[in-house]
PDB file of C-alpha atoms in Angstrom:
ATOM      1  CA  MET A   1      28.765  -0.302   5.503  1.00 87.00           C
ATOM      2  CA  LEU A   2      25.107   0.363   4.774  1.00 90.00           C
ATOM      3  CA  LEU A   3      22.150  -1.071   6.670  1.00 92.00           C
ATOM      4  CA  ILE A   4      18.752  -1.028   4.945  1.00 92.00           C
ATOM      5  CA  VAL A   5      16.189  -1.162   7.763  1.00 93.00           C
ATOM      6  CA  VAL A   6      12.672  -2.113   6.695  1.00 92.00           C
ATOM      7  CA  GLY A   7       9.917  -1.160   9.135  1.00 90.00           C
ATOM      8  CA  ALA A   8       6.253  -0.288   8.984  1.00 89.00           C
ATOM      9  CA  ASP A   9       4.649   2.996   7.992  1.00 86.00           C
ATOM     10  CA  ARG A  10       1.969   2.712  10.680  1.00 83.00           C
ATOM     11  CA  GLY A  11       1.360   1.138  14.045  1.00 81.00           C
ATOM     12  CA  PHE A  12      -1.385  -1.192  15.280  1.00 84.00           C
ATOM     13  CA  CYS A  13       0.450  -4.228  13.916  1.00 85.00           C
ATOM     14  CA  GLY A  14       1.181  -6.156  17.091  1.00 84.00           C
ATOM     15  CA  PRO A  15       4.827  -7.019  17.871  1.00 88.00           C
ATOM     16  CA  TYR A  16       5.960  -6.431  14.278  1.00 89.00           C
ATOM     17  CA  ASN A  17       7.827  -3.170  14.869  1.00 89.00           C
ATOM     18  CA  ARG A  18       9.201  -4.208  18.243  1.00 90.00           C
ATOM     19  CA  LEU A  19      10.761  -7.422  16.895  1.00 91.00           C
ATOM     20  CA  ILE A  20      12.479  -5.884  13.883  1.00 92.00           C
ATOM     21  CA  LEU A  21      13.704  -2.839  15.818  1.00 91.00           C
ATOM     22  CA  THR A  22      15.143  -5.088  18.514  1.00 92.00           C
ATOM     23  CA  LYS A  23      17.004  -6.936  15.761  1.00 91.00           C
ATOM     24  CA  VAL A  24      18.295  -3.603  14.469  1.00 92.00           C
ATOM     25  CA  ASP A  25      19.566  -2.603  17.914  1.00 91.00           C
ATOM     26  CA  ALA A  26      21.413  -5.894  18.323  1.00 91.00           C
ATOM     27  CA  ARG A  27      23.000  -5.659  14.876  1.00 90.00           C
ATOM     28  CA  ILE A  28      24.137  -2.062  15.348  1.00 91.00           C
ATOM     29  CA  ALA A  29      25.614  -2.911  18.755  1.00 90.00           C
ATOM     30  CA  HIS A  30      27.563  -5.789  17.181  1.00 89.00           C
ATOM     31  CA  LEU A  31      28.833  -3.612  14.333  1.00 88.00           C
ATOM     32  CA  ARG A  32      29.941  -0.857  16.716  1.00 87.00           C
ATOM     33  CA  ALA A  33      32.160  -3.392  18.464  1.00 85.00           C
ATOM     34  CA  THR A  34      33.730  -4.658  15.237  1.00 84.00           C
ATOM     35  CA  CYS A  35      34.037  -1.610  12.966  1.00 80.00           C
ATOM     36  CA  PRO A  36      34.457   2.161  13.358  1.00 77.00           C
ATOM     37  CA  ALA A  37      31.275   4.035  14.141  1.00 69.00           C
ATOM     38  CA  ASP A  38      31.817   6.633  11.408  1.00 76.00           C
ATOM     39  CA  THR A  39      31.714   3.944   8.700  1.00 83.00           C
ATOM     40  CA  LEU A  40      28.191   2.811   9.589  1.00 88.00           C
ATOM     41  CA  GLU A  41      25.301   4.234   7.600  1.00 90.00           C
ATOM     42  CA  ALA A  42      21.603   3.381   7.414  1.00 91.00           C
ATOM     43  CA  LEU A  43      18.752   3.769   4.987  1.00 91.00           C
ATOM     44  CA  ALA A  44      15.276   3.653   6.514  1.00 91.00           C
ATOM     45  CA  VAL A  45      12.320   2.102   4.723  1.00 91.00           C
ATOM     46  CA  GLY A  46       9.184   2.971   6.643  1.00 89.00           C
ATOM     47  CA  VAL A  47       8.266   5.702   9.102  1.00 90.00           C
ATOM     48  CA  THR A  48       8.870   3.637  12.243  1.00 91.00           C
ATOM     49  CA  ALA A  49      12.383   2.640  11.113  1.00 91.00           C
ATOM     50  CA  LEU A  50      13.336   6.280  10.518  1.00 91.00           C
ATOM     51  CA  ALA A  51      11.941   7.427  13.869  1.00 91.00           C
ATOM     52  CA  HIS A  52      13.740   4.635  15.728  1.00 91.00           C
ATOM     53  CA  LEU A  53      17.104   5.349  14.091  1.00 91.00           C
ATOM     54  CA  ARG A  54      16.891   9.049  14.880  1.00 91.00           C
ATOM     55  CA  ARG A  55      15.755   8.471  18.450  1.00 92.00           C
ATOM     56  CA  CYS A  56      17.916   5.524  19.544  1.00 91.00           C
ATOM     57  CA  HIS A  57      20.951   5.764  17.231  1.00 89.00           C
ATOM     58  CA  PRO A  58      21.726   9.428  16.565  1.00 88.00           C
ATOM     59  CA  ASP A  59      25.371   8.601  15.810  1.00 87.00           C
ATOM     60  CA  VAL A  60      24.403   6.458  12.811  1.00 88.00           C
ATOM     61  CA  THR A  61      24.253   8.471   9.602  1.00 86.00           C
ATOM     62  CA  VAL A  62      20.820   8.115   8.016  1.00 89.00           C
ATOM     63  CA  ARG A  63      21.350   8.556   4.290  1.00 86.00           C
ATOM     64  CA  GLY A  64      17.681   8.778   3.466  1.00 85.00           C
ATOM     65  CA  ALA A  65      14.219   7.435   4.071  1.00 86.00           C
ATOM     66  CA  VAL A  66      11.518   6.091   1.786  1.00 87.00           C
ATOM     67  CA  PRO A  67       8.018   4.919   2.717  1.00 85.00           C
ATOM     68  CA  LEU A  68       7.241   1.242   2.402  1.00 82.00           C
ATOM     69  CA  GLY A  69       3.976   2.125   0.713  1.00 76.00           C
ATOM     70  CA  ARG A  70       1.483  -0.256  -0.803  1.00 77.00           C
ATOM     71  CA  PRO A  71       2.178  -3.641  -2.476  1.00 70.00           C
ATOM     72  CA  ARG A  72       2.021  -2.119  -5.962  1.00 76.00           C
ATOM     73  CA  GLY A  73       4.740   0.402  -5.113  1.00 78.00           C
ATOM     74  CA  THR A  74       7.370  -1.981  -3.702  1.00 83.00           C
ATOM     75  CA  ALA A  75       8.978  -2.572  -7.108  1.00 85.00           C
ATOM     76  CA  ALA A  76       9.457   1.155  -7.684  1.00 87.00           C
ATOM     77  CA  THR A  77      10.840   1.579  -4.147  1.00 88.00           C
ATOM     78  CA  ALA A  78      13.292  -1.289  -4.665  1.00 89.00           C
ATOM     79  CA  THR A  79      14.444   0.190  -7.977  1.00 89.00           C
ATOM     80  CA  ARG A  80      15.147   3.566  -6.370  1.00 89.00           C
ATOM     81  CA  ILE A  81      17.148   1.966  -3.576  1.00 90.00           C
ATOM     82  CA  CYS A  82      19.089  -0.348  -5.888  1.00 90.00           C
ATOM     83  CA  ASP A  83      20.073   2.453  -8.251  1.00 89.00           C
ATOM     84  CA  ALA A  84      21.567   4.474  -5.395  1.00 88.00           C
ATOM     85  CA  VAL A  85      23.212   1.500  -3.669  1.00 90.00           C
ATOM     86  CA  LEU A  86      24.826   0.061  -6.791  1.00 89.00           C
ATOM     87  CA  VAL A  87      26.401   3.402  -7.709  1.00 88.00           C
ATOM     88  CA  ASP A  88      27.890   3.852  -4.234  1.00 89.00           C
ATOM     89  CA  PHE A  89      29.110   0.246  -4.189  1.00 88.00           C
ATOM     90  CA  ALA A  90      30.709   0.562  -7.631  1.00 86.00           C
ATOM     91  CA  VAL A  91      32.660   3.700  -6.713  1.00 88.00           C
ATOM     92  CA  GLY A  92      33.780   2.210  -3.388  1.00 86.00           C
ATOM     93  CA  ARG A  93      31.828   4.478  -1.061  1.00 88.00           C
ATOM     94  CA  ILE A  94      30.323   1.446   0.678  1.00 88.00           C
ATOM     95  CA  ASP A  95      31.773  -2.059   0.823  1.00 87.00           C
ATOM     96  CA  ARG A  96      28.836  -3.999   2.260  1.00 88.00           C
ATOM     97  CA  VAL A  97      25.038  -3.739   2.216  1.00 90.00           C
ATOM     98  CA  GLU A  98      22.776  -5.623   4.621  1.00 90.00           C
ATOM     99  CA  VAL A  99      18.987  -5.677   4.685  1.00 91.00           C
ATOM    100  CA  LEU A 100      17.150  -6.053   7.993  1.00 92.00           C
ATOM    101  CA  TYR A 101      13.551  -7.017   7.358  1.00 92.00           C
ATOM    102  CA  THR A 102      10.797  -9.280   8.644  1.00 91.00           C
ATOM    103  CA  ARG A 103      10.515 -12.570   6.823  1.00 89.00           C
ATOM    104  CA  PHE A 104       6.987 -13.797   6.164  1.00 89.00           C
ATOM    105  CA  VAL A 105       6.564 -17.428   7.228  1.00 85.00           C
ATOM    106  CA  SER A 106       2.817 -17.734   7.751  1.00 85.00           C
ATOM    107  CA  LEU A 107      -0.130 -15.690   8.944  1.00 83.00           C
ATOM    108  CA  LEU A 108       0.794 -16.590  12.523  1.00 84.00           C
ATOM    109  CA  LEU A 109       4.603 -16.564  12.341  1.00 86.00           C
ATOM    110  CA  ASN A 110       7.036 -13.895  11.144  1.00 88.00           C
ATOM    111  CA  ARG A 111      10.768 -13.817  11.745  1.00 88.00           C
ATOM    112  CA  PRO A 112      13.184 -10.849  11.692  1.00 90.00           C
ATOM    113  CA  ALA A 113      16.046 -11.626   9.335  1.00 89.00           C
ATOM    114  CA  ILE A 114      19.327 -10.179   8.084  1.00 89.00           C
ATOM    115  CA  ARG A 115      20.399 -10.760   4.482  1.00 88.00           C
ATOM    116  CA  THR A 116      23.586  -9.569   2.819  1.00 86.00           C
ATOM    117  CA  LEU A 117      22.694  -7.846  -0.439  1.00 86.00           C
ATOM    118  CA  LEU A 118      26.225  -6.869  -1.468  1.00 84.00           C
ATOM    119  CA  PRO A 119      28.815  -8.178  -2.100  1.00 84.00           C
ATOM    120  CA  LEU A 120      27.477 -11.219  -3.927  1.00 78.00           C
ATOM    121  CA  THR A 121      28.937 -14.680  -3.426  1.00 69.00           C
ATOM    122  CA  PRO A 122      28.987 -17.311  -6.186  1.00 60.00           C
ATOM    123  CA  THR A 123      27.268 -19.854  -3.924  1.00 56.00           C
ATOM    124  CA  GLY A 124      24.888 -19.678  -1.021  1.00 50.00           C
ATOM    125  CA  LEU A 125      22.598 -17.074  -2.536  1.00 54.00           C
ATOM    126  CA  GLU A 126      19.575 -18.732  -0.947  1.00 57.00           C
ATOM    127  CA  ALA A 127      18.786 -18.785   2.757  1.00 55.00           C
ATOM    128  CA  PRO A 128      19.056 -22.137   4.603  1.00 57.00           C
ATOM    129  CA  ASP A 129      15.278 -22.435   4.919  1.00 55.00           C
ATOM    130  CA  ASP A 130      14.427 -21.256   1.419  1.00 57.00           C
ATOM    131  CA  GLU A 131      12.310 -23.581  -0.699  1.00 58.00           C
ATOM    132  CA  VAL A 132      14.307 -24.339  -3.844  1.00 59.00           C
ATOM    133  CA  PHE A 133      12.806 -25.808  -7.013  1.00 61.00           C
ATOM    134  CA  SER A 134      14.357 -27.528 -10.010  1.00 68.00           C
ATOM    135  CA  LEU A 135      13.046 -27.181 -13.551  1.00 66.00           C
ATOM    136  CA  THR A 136      12.211 -30.598 -15.018  1.00 72.00           C
ATOM    137  CA  SER A 137      10.473 -31.868 -18.150  1.00 70.00           C
ATOM    138  CA  GLU A 138       8.057 -34.779 -17.945  1.00 71.00           C
ATOM    139  CA  GLY A 139       5.975 -35.932 -20.861  1.00 72.00           C
ATOM    140  CA  GLY A 140       7.087 -32.996 -22.956  1.00 68.00           C
ATOM    141  CA  GLN A 141       5.866 -30.458 -20.362  1.00 72.00           C
ATOM    142  CA  PHE A 142       7.963 -28.264 -18.097  1.00 69.00           C
ATOM    143  CA  ALA A 143       7.370 -28.688 -14.378  1.00 72.00           C
ATOM    144  CA  LEU A 144       8.868 -27.555 -11.071  1.00 65.00           C
ATOM    145  CA  ALA A 145      10.079 -30.200  -8.634  1.00 71.00           C
ATOM    146  CA  PRO A 146      11.044 -29.194  -5.069  1.00 69.00           C
ATOM    147  CA  ILE A 147      14.606 -30.004  -4.054  1.00 69.00           C
ATOM    148  CA  PRO A 148      14.757 -31.394  -0.494  1.00 66.00           C
ATOM    149  CA  PRO A 149      17.265 -29.639   1.777  1.00 56.00           C
ATOM    150  CA  HIS A 150      20.609 -31.292   2.498  1.00 50.00           C
ATOM    151  CA  VAL A 151      20.332 -33.863  -0.272  1.00 45.00           C
ATOM    152  CA  GLY A 152      22.570 -36.802   0.455  1.00 39.00           C
ATOM    153  CA  ALA A 153      23.155 -35.869   4.104  1.00 41.00           C
ATOM    154  CA  SER A 154      21.696 -39.161   5.332  1.00 40.00           C
ATOM    155  CA  SER A 155      22.135 -41.497   2.368  1.00 39.00           C
ATOM    156  CA  PRO A 156      21.832 -45.212   3.186  1.00 38.00           C
ATOM    157  CA  ASP A 157      24.890 -45.927   1.007  1.00 40.00           C
ATOM    158  CA  VAL A 158      27.212 -43.932   3.247  1.00 38.00           C
ATOM    159  CA  VAL A 159      29.484 -46.147   5.353  1.00 38.00           C
ATOM    160  CA  LEU A 160      31.100 -44.562   8.369  1.00 39.00           C
ATOM    161  CA  PRO A 161      34.883 -44.985   8.559  1.00 42.00           C
ATOM    162  CA  GLY A 162      35.900 -47.710  10.961  1.00 45.00           C
ATOM    163  CA  GLY A 163      32.390 -49.145  11.123  1.00 46.00           C
ATOM    164  CA  ALA A 164      31.308 -52.704  10.466  1.00 46.00           C
ATOM    165  CA  GLY A 165      31.694 -53.629   6.846  1.00 44.00           C
ATOM    166  CA  ALA A 166      33.710 -50.569   5.927  1.00 44.00           C
ATOM    167  CA  ALA A 167      36.617 -52.568   4.511  1.00 47.00           C
ATOM    168  CA  ALA A 168      34.349 -54.833   2.486  1.00 47.00           C
ATOM    169  CA  ALA A 169      32.407 -51.898   1.110  1.00 46.00           C
ATOM    170  CA  SER A 170      35.574 -50.056   0.109  1.00 48.00           C
ATOM    171  CA  SER A 171      37.056 -53.121  -1.592  1.00 51.00           C
ATOM    172  CA  SER A 172      33.874 -53.951  -3.530  1.00 59.00           C
ATOM    173  CA  ARG A 173      33.361 -50.448  -4.854  1.00 69.00           C
ATOM    174  CA  SER A 174      35.125 -49.308  -7.987  1.00 74.00           C
ATOM    175  CA  PRO A 175      36.577 -45.794  -8.244  1.00 78.00           C
ATOM    176  CA  PRO A 176      34.137 -43.239  -9.609  1.00 79.00           C
ATOM    177  CA  PRO A 177      34.463 -42.457 -13.311  1.00 81.00           C
ATOM    178  CA  PRO A 178      36.076 -39.157 -14.224  1.00 81.00           C
ATOM    179  CA  PRO A 179      33.681 -36.288 -14.884  1.00 77.00           C
ATOM    180  CA  PRO A 180      32.880 -35.636 -18.523  1.00 77.00           C
ATOM    181  CA  PRO A 181      34.617 -32.681 -20.143  1.00 76.00           C
ATOM    182  CA  PRO A 182      32.614 -29.468 -20.186  1.00 71.00           C
ATOM    183  CA  LEU A 183      30.646 -28.819 -23.329  1.00 69.00           C
ATOM    184  CA  PRO A 184      31.827 -25.858 -25.377  1.00 71.00           C
ATOM    185  CA  PHE A 185      29.444 -22.961 -25.590  1.00 68.00           C
ATOM    186  CA  LEU A 186      29.417 -19.501 -27.019  1.00 72.00           C
ATOM    187  CA  GLU A 187      28.687 -16.346 -25.055  1.00 70.00           C
ATOM    188  CA  GLU A 188      26.914 -13.665 -26.976  1.00 74.00           C
ATOM    189  CA  PRO A 189      27.272 -10.941 -25.911  1.00 74.00           C
ATOM    190  CA  ASP A 190      30.400 -11.133 -23.782  1.00 75.00           C
ATOM    191  CA  GLY A 191      30.167 -12.639 -20.276  1.00 72.00           C
ATOM    192  CA  VAL A 192      31.120  -9.359 -18.615  1.00 78.00           C
ATOM    193  CA  LEU A 193      28.298  -7.587 -20.416  1.00 82.00           C
ATOM    194  CA  LEU A 194      25.887 -10.306 -19.342  1.00 80.00           C
ATOM    195  CA  LEU A 195      26.950  -9.969 -15.718  1.00 79.00           C
ATOM    196  CA  ASN A 196      26.683  -6.185 -15.863  1.00 81.00           C
ATOM    197  CA  ALA A 197      23.106  -6.575 -17.083  1.00 83.00           C
ATOM    198  CA  LEU A 198      21.987  -9.524 -14.925  1.00 84.00           C
ATOM    199  CA  VAL A 199      23.526  -8.648 -11.548  1.00 85.00           C
ATOM    200  CA  PRO A 200      21.572  -5.378 -11.092  1.00 87.00           C
ATOM    201  CA  MET A 201      18.385  -7.184 -12.133  1.00 90.00           C
ATOM    202  CA  TYR A 202      19.087  -9.953  -9.618  1.00 88.00           C
ATOM    203  CA  ILE A 203      19.781  -7.505  -6.780  1.00 89.00           C
ATOM    204  CA  ASN A 204      16.642  -5.568  -7.665  1.00 90.00           C
ATOM    205  CA  SER A 205      14.538  -8.738  -7.620  1.00 90.00           C
ATOM    206  CA  GLN A 206      15.983  -9.820  -4.277  1.00 89.00           C
ATOM    207  CA  LEU A 207      15.284  -6.455  -2.672  1.00 91.00           C
ATOM    208  CA  THR A 208      11.777  -6.411  -4.145  1.00 91.00           C
ATOM    209  CA  ARG A 209      11.124  -9.828  -2.649  1.00 90.00           C
ATOM    210  CA  MET A 210      12.354  -8.689   0.770  1.00 91.00           C
ATOM    211  CA  LEU A 211      10.168  -5.577   0.705  1.00 92.00           C
ATOM    212  CA  ARG A 212       7.117  -7.578  -0.280  1.00 91.00           C
ATOM    213  CA  GLU A 213       7.801 -10.178   2.393  1.00 91.00           C
ATOM    214  CA  ALA A 214       8.119  -7.400   4.970  1.00 91.00           C
ATOM    215  CA  LEU A 215       4.850  -5.862   3.788  1.00 90.00           C
ATOM    216  CA  ALA A 216       3.102  -9.241   3.884  1.00 90.00           C
ATOM    217  CA  ALA A 217       4.432  -9.847   7.404  1.00 91.00           C
ATOM    218  CA  GLU A 218       3.202  -6.398   8.465  1.00 90.00           C
ATOM    219  CA  LEU A 219      -0.283  -7.018   7.087  1.00 89.00           C
ATOM    220  CA  ALA A 220      -0.420 -10.472   8.685  1.00 90.00           C
ATOM    221  CA  SER A 221       0.669  -9.049  12.039  1.00 89.00           C
ATOM    222  CA  ARG A 222      -1.886  -6.239  11.760  1.00 88.00           C
ATOM    223  CA  LEU A 223      -4.590  -8.781  10.905  1.00 88.00           C
ATOM    224  CA  GLY A 224      -3.738 -10.771  14.012  1.00 87.00           C
ATOM    225  CA  ALA A 225      -3.640  -7.657  16.184  1.00 86.00           C
ATOM    226  CA  MET A 226      -6.988  -6.389  14.886  1.00 87.00           C
ATOM    227  CA  THR A 227      -8.549  -9.843  15.322  1.00 87.00           C
ATOM    228  CA  ALA A 228      -7.353  -9.951  18.925  1.00 85.00           C
ATOM    229  CA  ALA A 229      -8.639  -6.405  19.497  1.00 87.00           C
ATOM    230  CA  ARG A 230     -12.049  -7.334  18.072  1.00 89.00           C
ATOM    231  CA  ASP A 231     -12.263 -10.433  20.281  1.00 89.00           C
ATOM    232  CA  ASN A 232     -11.266  -8.418  23.338  1.00 90.00           C
ATOM    233  CA  ALA A 233     -13.835  -5.732  22.525  1.00 92.00           C
ATOM    234  CA  GLN A 234     -16.563  -8.320  22.113  1.00 91.00           C
ATOM    235  CA  ALA A 235     -15.624  -9.990  25.410  1.00 92.00           C
ATOM    236  CA  LEU A 236     -15.570  -6.591  27.143  1.00 94.00           C
ATOM    237  CA  GLY A 237     -18.977  -5.727  25.663  1.00 93.00           C
ATOM    238  CA  LYS A 238     -20.487  -8.976  26.921  1.00 93.00           C
ATOM    239  CA  ARG A 239     -19.050  -8.420  30.400  1.00 93.00           C
ATOM    240  CA  LEU A 240     -20.295  -4.836  30.580  1.00 94.00           C
ATOM    241  CA  THR A 241     -23.730  -5.897  29.305  1.00 93.00           C
ATOM    242  CA  ALA A 242     -23.947  -8.549  32.005  1.00 92.00           C
ATOM    243  CA  GLU A 243     -22.927  -6.044  34.691  1.00 92.00           C
ATOM    244  CA  TYR A 244     -25.465  -3.523  33.377  1.00 93.00           C
ATOM    245  CA  ASN A 245     -28.236  -6.121  33.419  1.00 92.00           C
ATOM    246  CA  ARG A 246     -27.359  -7.147  36.962  1.00 92.00           C
ATOM    247  CA  ALA A 247     -27.352  -3.529  38.153  1.00 91.00           C
ATOM    248  CA  ARG A 248     -30.642  -2.840  36.342  1.00 91.00           C
ATOM    249  CA  GLN A 249     -32.261  -5.935  37.838  1.00 92.00           C
ATOM    250  CA  ALA A 250     -31.015  -4.976  41.287  1.00 89.00           C
ATOM    251  CA  GLY A 251     -32.525  -1.488  40.885  1.00 88.00           C
ATOM    252  CA  ILE A 252     -35.868  -2.928  39.768  1.00 89.00           C
ATOM    253  CA  THR A 253     -35.888  -5.344  42.696  1.00 89.00           C
ATOM    254  CA  THR A 254     -35.133  -2.517  45.138  1.00 86.00           C
ATOM    255  CA  GLU A 255     -37.971  -0.387  43.769  1.00 84.00           C
ATOM    256  CA  LEU A 256     -40.421  -3.299  43.972  1.00 84.00           C
ATOM    257  CA  MET A 257     -39.436  -3.999  47.554  1.00 84.00           C
ATOM    258  CA  ASP A 258     -39.987  -0.320  48.407  1.00 81.00           C
ATOM    259  CA  ILE A 259     -43.431  -0.363  46.777  1.00 81.00           C
ATOM    260  CA  ILE A 260     -44.457  -3.577  48.506  1.00 81.00           C
ATOM    261  CA  GLY A 261     -43.149  -2.368  51.854  1.00 77.00           C
ATOM    262  CA  GLY A 262     -45.058   0.940  51.535  1.00 73.00           C
ATOM    263  CA  SER A 263     -48.348  -0.770  50.661  1.00 68.00           C
ATOM    264  CA  MET A 264     -48.158  -2.998  53.699  1.00 67.00           C
ATOM    265  CA  LEU A 265     -47.938  -0.039  56.093  1.00 61.00           C
TER     266      LEU A 265
END
């Protein structure tokens, strides 16, 4: 099993590193209790992730480390990682790949997350709180319409079994019509070739999105930390200025009292 740990390249980003590294510690502790320790490997993305793995988890084999870099370099970093991971997964060297990263929610909220990159499942590719859109056409123009989560979970037409009016509702309703037969279509090229071409592209795009979300969360956390540091520095400057003015005024008052007292003698 391979864990891809995404951290920051630098500090001064508030609780960003602490939250994701705490998530890493909890996940590694859970995996140690469920699978052999020699089957666990890690790939560090970011300087802090590499330093934490070497310091706190020396028994975990670190296969390599790459810097997170700048936003323009995340696609190249994701491509390098995907090329190596897909080869090892295809030959059976690893059977599962998980990505531990920080999910960007807003400028004030970031959440550490764990996503399974491999193996793929035919359903459930999106996270529960992902915003999903549907492609529609209105007035001859393509448009994106958001799909609300849990469609049909609270439909007013649903009648609970055993409730009032359940028998009447069941007797008045006709059985649903059978689904229409699937339309025939041609695959060109073959479906296996399409999957071999599309699956690596999909995995690459998912990993690129995770890296960019982690980088956005890091920059947002650093922005908040630097804003708090600036506010604290300004408040400290005002307090020190007030103390300096009070001490200066007290010194001037003392000197004036000495002068006045000496002239009266």
